[in-house]
């Protein structure tokens, strides 16, 4: 598994991935996104959107169903990137119980209230934070 900033990835491979996955927002991916390459093919992506106070919002985390078993490794890779970019905190919104279990296992903390301007805390699902040290 290789994680690349979208601008470092092969443009045609990114376009092919976007064509295969219409639910992925091209605008978000191209502005703050990363792609996940496995066996020479892009099979996942995520967006680390910068926020205030060195916080980042992990948005649009997507991995193809055939590679879903690699999600824990991908999340750990995202946290490594967060450390490299000197993030203080990573926010995640989850609306799937399996993802909630995984986030808890990776020591994310469930939040009842989010105090960040860009985040709509009333979205269905759960908010999680990870304090990057």
Short mmCIF file of C-alpha atoms in Angstrom, two decimals:
data_model
loop_
_atom_site.label_atom_id
_atom_site.label_comp_id
_atom_site.label_asym_id
_atom_site.label_seq_id
_atom_site.Cartn_x
_atom_site.Cartn_y
_atom_site.Cartn_z
CA UNK A 1 0.00 0.00 0.00
CA UNK A 2 1.31 3.41 -0.97
CA UNK A 3 -0.26 6.72 0.04
CA UNK A 4 0.39 9.65 -2.29
CA UNK A 5 -0.72 13.26 -2.40
CA UNK A 6 -3.14 13.44 -5.29
CA UNK A 7 -0.83 15.79 -7.22
CA UNK A 8 1.98 13.20 -6.98
CA UNK A 9 -0.16 10.41 -8.42
CA UNK A 10 -0.55 9.54 -12.07
CA UNK A 11 -3.27 11.84 -13.45
CA UNK A 12 -4.81 9.14 -15.63
CA UNK A 13 -4.94 6.71 -12.70
CA UNK A 14 -6.67 9.37 -10.57
CA UNK A 15 -9.19 10.05 -13.36
CA UNK A 16 -9.83 6.32 -13.78
CA UNK A 17 -10.42 6.01 -10.03
CA UNK A 18 -12.83 8.96 -10.06
CA UNK A 19 -14.68 7.48 -13.05
CA UNK A 20 -15.10 4.16 -11.17
CA UNK A 21 -16.18 5.87 -7.94
CA UNK A 22 -18.72 8.57 -8.70
CA UNK A 23 -19.48 9.16 -5.00
CA UNK A 24 -16.00 10.61 -4.42
CA UNK A 25 -15.90 14.41 -4.58
CA UNK A 26 -13.33 15.39 -7.20
CA UNK A 27 -13.13 18.97 -5.93
CA UNK A 28 -12.25 17.96 -2.36
CA UNK A 29 -9.86 15.26 -3.49
CA UNK A 30 -7.95 17.58 -5.80
CA UNK A 31 -7.63 20.34 -3.19
CA UNK A 32 -6.54 18.43 -0.05
CA UNK A 33 -6.56 14.80 -1.06
CA UNK A 34 -4.46 11.69 -1.01
CA UNK A 35 -4.87 8.50 -2.99
CA UNK A 36 -4.14 4.96 -1.89
CA UNK A 37 -2.38 2.81 -4.44
CA UNK A 38 -2.41 -0.97 -4.13
CA UNK A 39 -0.83 -3.29 -6.67
CA UNK A 40 -0.36 -0.45 -9.14
CA UNK A 41 -3.99 0.69 -8.99
CA UNK A 42 -5.71 3.43 -6.99
CA UNK A 43 -8.24 1.72 -4.71
CA UNK A 44 -8.83 4.38 -2.09
CA UNK A 45 -8.62 8.02 -1.17
CA UNK A 46 -9.10 10.47 1.66
CA UNK A 47 -9.05 14.19 2.29
CA UNK A 48 -7.24 15.86 5.18
CA UNK A 49 -8.86 19.28 5.17
CA UNK A 50 -6.96 21.89 7.19
CA UNK A 51 -8.88 23.71 9.90
CA UNK A 52 -8.03 26.18 12.63
CA UNK A 53 -5.25 25.63 15.19
CA UNK A 54 -3.38 22.92 13.25
CA UNK A 55 -6.42 20.64 13.26
CA UNK A 56 -7.44 18.55 10.25
CA UNK A 57 -10.73 16.97 9.27
CA UNK A 58 -10.38 13.50 7.81
CA UNK A 59 -13.10 13.64 5.20
CA UNK A 60 -14.17 11.38 2.40
CA UNK A 61 -12.25 8.33 3.55
CA UNK A 62 -12.95 5.75 0.88
CA UNK A 63 -11.53 2.35 0.06
CA UNK A 64 -12.91 -0.14 -2.43
CA UNK A 65 -14.82 -3.07 -1.01
CA UNK A 66 -12.22 -5.52 -2.28
CA UNK A 67 -9.52 -3.75 -0.19
CA UNK A 68 -11.65 -2.89 2.86
CA UNK A 69 -9.72 -5.31 5.08
CA UNK A 70 -6.77 -2.90 4.79
CA UNK A 71 -8.72 -0.04 6.41
CA UNK A 72 -6.93 -0.33 9.81
CA UNK A 73 -3.53 -0.08 8.09
CA UNK A 74 -4.77 2.87 6.03
CA UNK A 75 -5.98 4.70 9.16
CA UNK A 76 -2.61 4.18 10.80
CA UNK A 77 -0.94 5.55 7.65
CA UNK A 78 -3.17 8.63 7.81
CA UNK A 79 -2.07 9.25 11.40
CA UNK A 80 1.58 9.00 10.30
CA UNK A 81 0.87 11.68 7.67
CA UNK A 82 -0.87 13.81 10.32
CA UNK A 83 2.30 13.70 12.42
CA UNK A 84 4.45 14.65 9.42
CA UNK A 85 2.31 17.70 8.65
CA UNK A 86 2.43 18.64 12.34
CA UNK A 87 -1.29 18.30 12.96
CA UNK A 88 -2.38 18.71 16.55
CA UNK A 89 -5.73 17.01 16.13
CA UNK A 90 -7.60 14.95 13.53
CA UNK A 91 -11.40 14.98 13.44
CA UNK A 92 -13.39 12.12 11.93
CA UNK A 93 -17.11 11.78 11.39
CA UNK A 94 -18.37 8.20 11.30
CA UNK A 95 -21.81 6.94 10.42
CA UNK A 96 -20.96 3.24 10.43
CA UNK A 97 -20.72 1.10 13.61
CA UNK A 98 -17.79 -0.91 12.22
CA UNK A 99 -15.80 2.30 11.67
CA UNK A 100 -16.68 3.43 15.22
CA UNK A 101 -15.19 0.20 16.59
CA UNK A 102 -12.06 0.65 14.50
CA UNK A 103 -11.61 4.29 15.55
CA UNK A 104 -11.99 3.37 19.20
CA UNK A 105 -9.42 0.59 18.79
CA UNK A 106 -6.99 3.14 17.31
CA UNK A 107 -7.45 5.35 20.39
CA UNK A 108 -9.67 7.99 18.83
CA UNK A 109 -11.89 9.68 21.39
CA UNK A 110 -15.63 9.97 20.81
CA UNK A 111 -16.86 13.54 21.13
CA UNK A 112 -20.34 14.67 22.06
CA UNK A 113 -19.70 18.25 20.96
CA UNK A 114 -17.27 19.64 18.43
CA UNK A 115 -16.08 23.22 18.95
CA UNK A 116 -14.84 23.99 15.44
CA UNK A 117 -16.47 26.50 13.10
CA UNK A 118 -16.32 24.44 9.91
CA UNK A 119 -17.93 21.34 11.40
CA UNK A 120 -21.65 20.74 11.51
CA UNK A 121 -21.84 18.80 14.75
CA UNK A 122 -25.48 17.91 14.12
CA UNK A 123 -24.71 15.48 11.29
CA UNK A 124 -26.00 11.97 11.93
CA UNK A 125 -23.35 9.65 13.26
CA UNK A 126 -20.46 10.08 15.68
CA UNK A 127 -17.61 12.57 15.88
CA UNK A 128 -14.17 11.36 16.89
CA UNK A 129 -10.89 13.12 17.61
CA UNK A 130 -7.34 11.94 17.70
CA UNK A 131 -4.76 14.10 19.45
CA UNK A 132 -1.54 13.84 17.46
CA UNK A 133 1.58 14.06 19.59
#
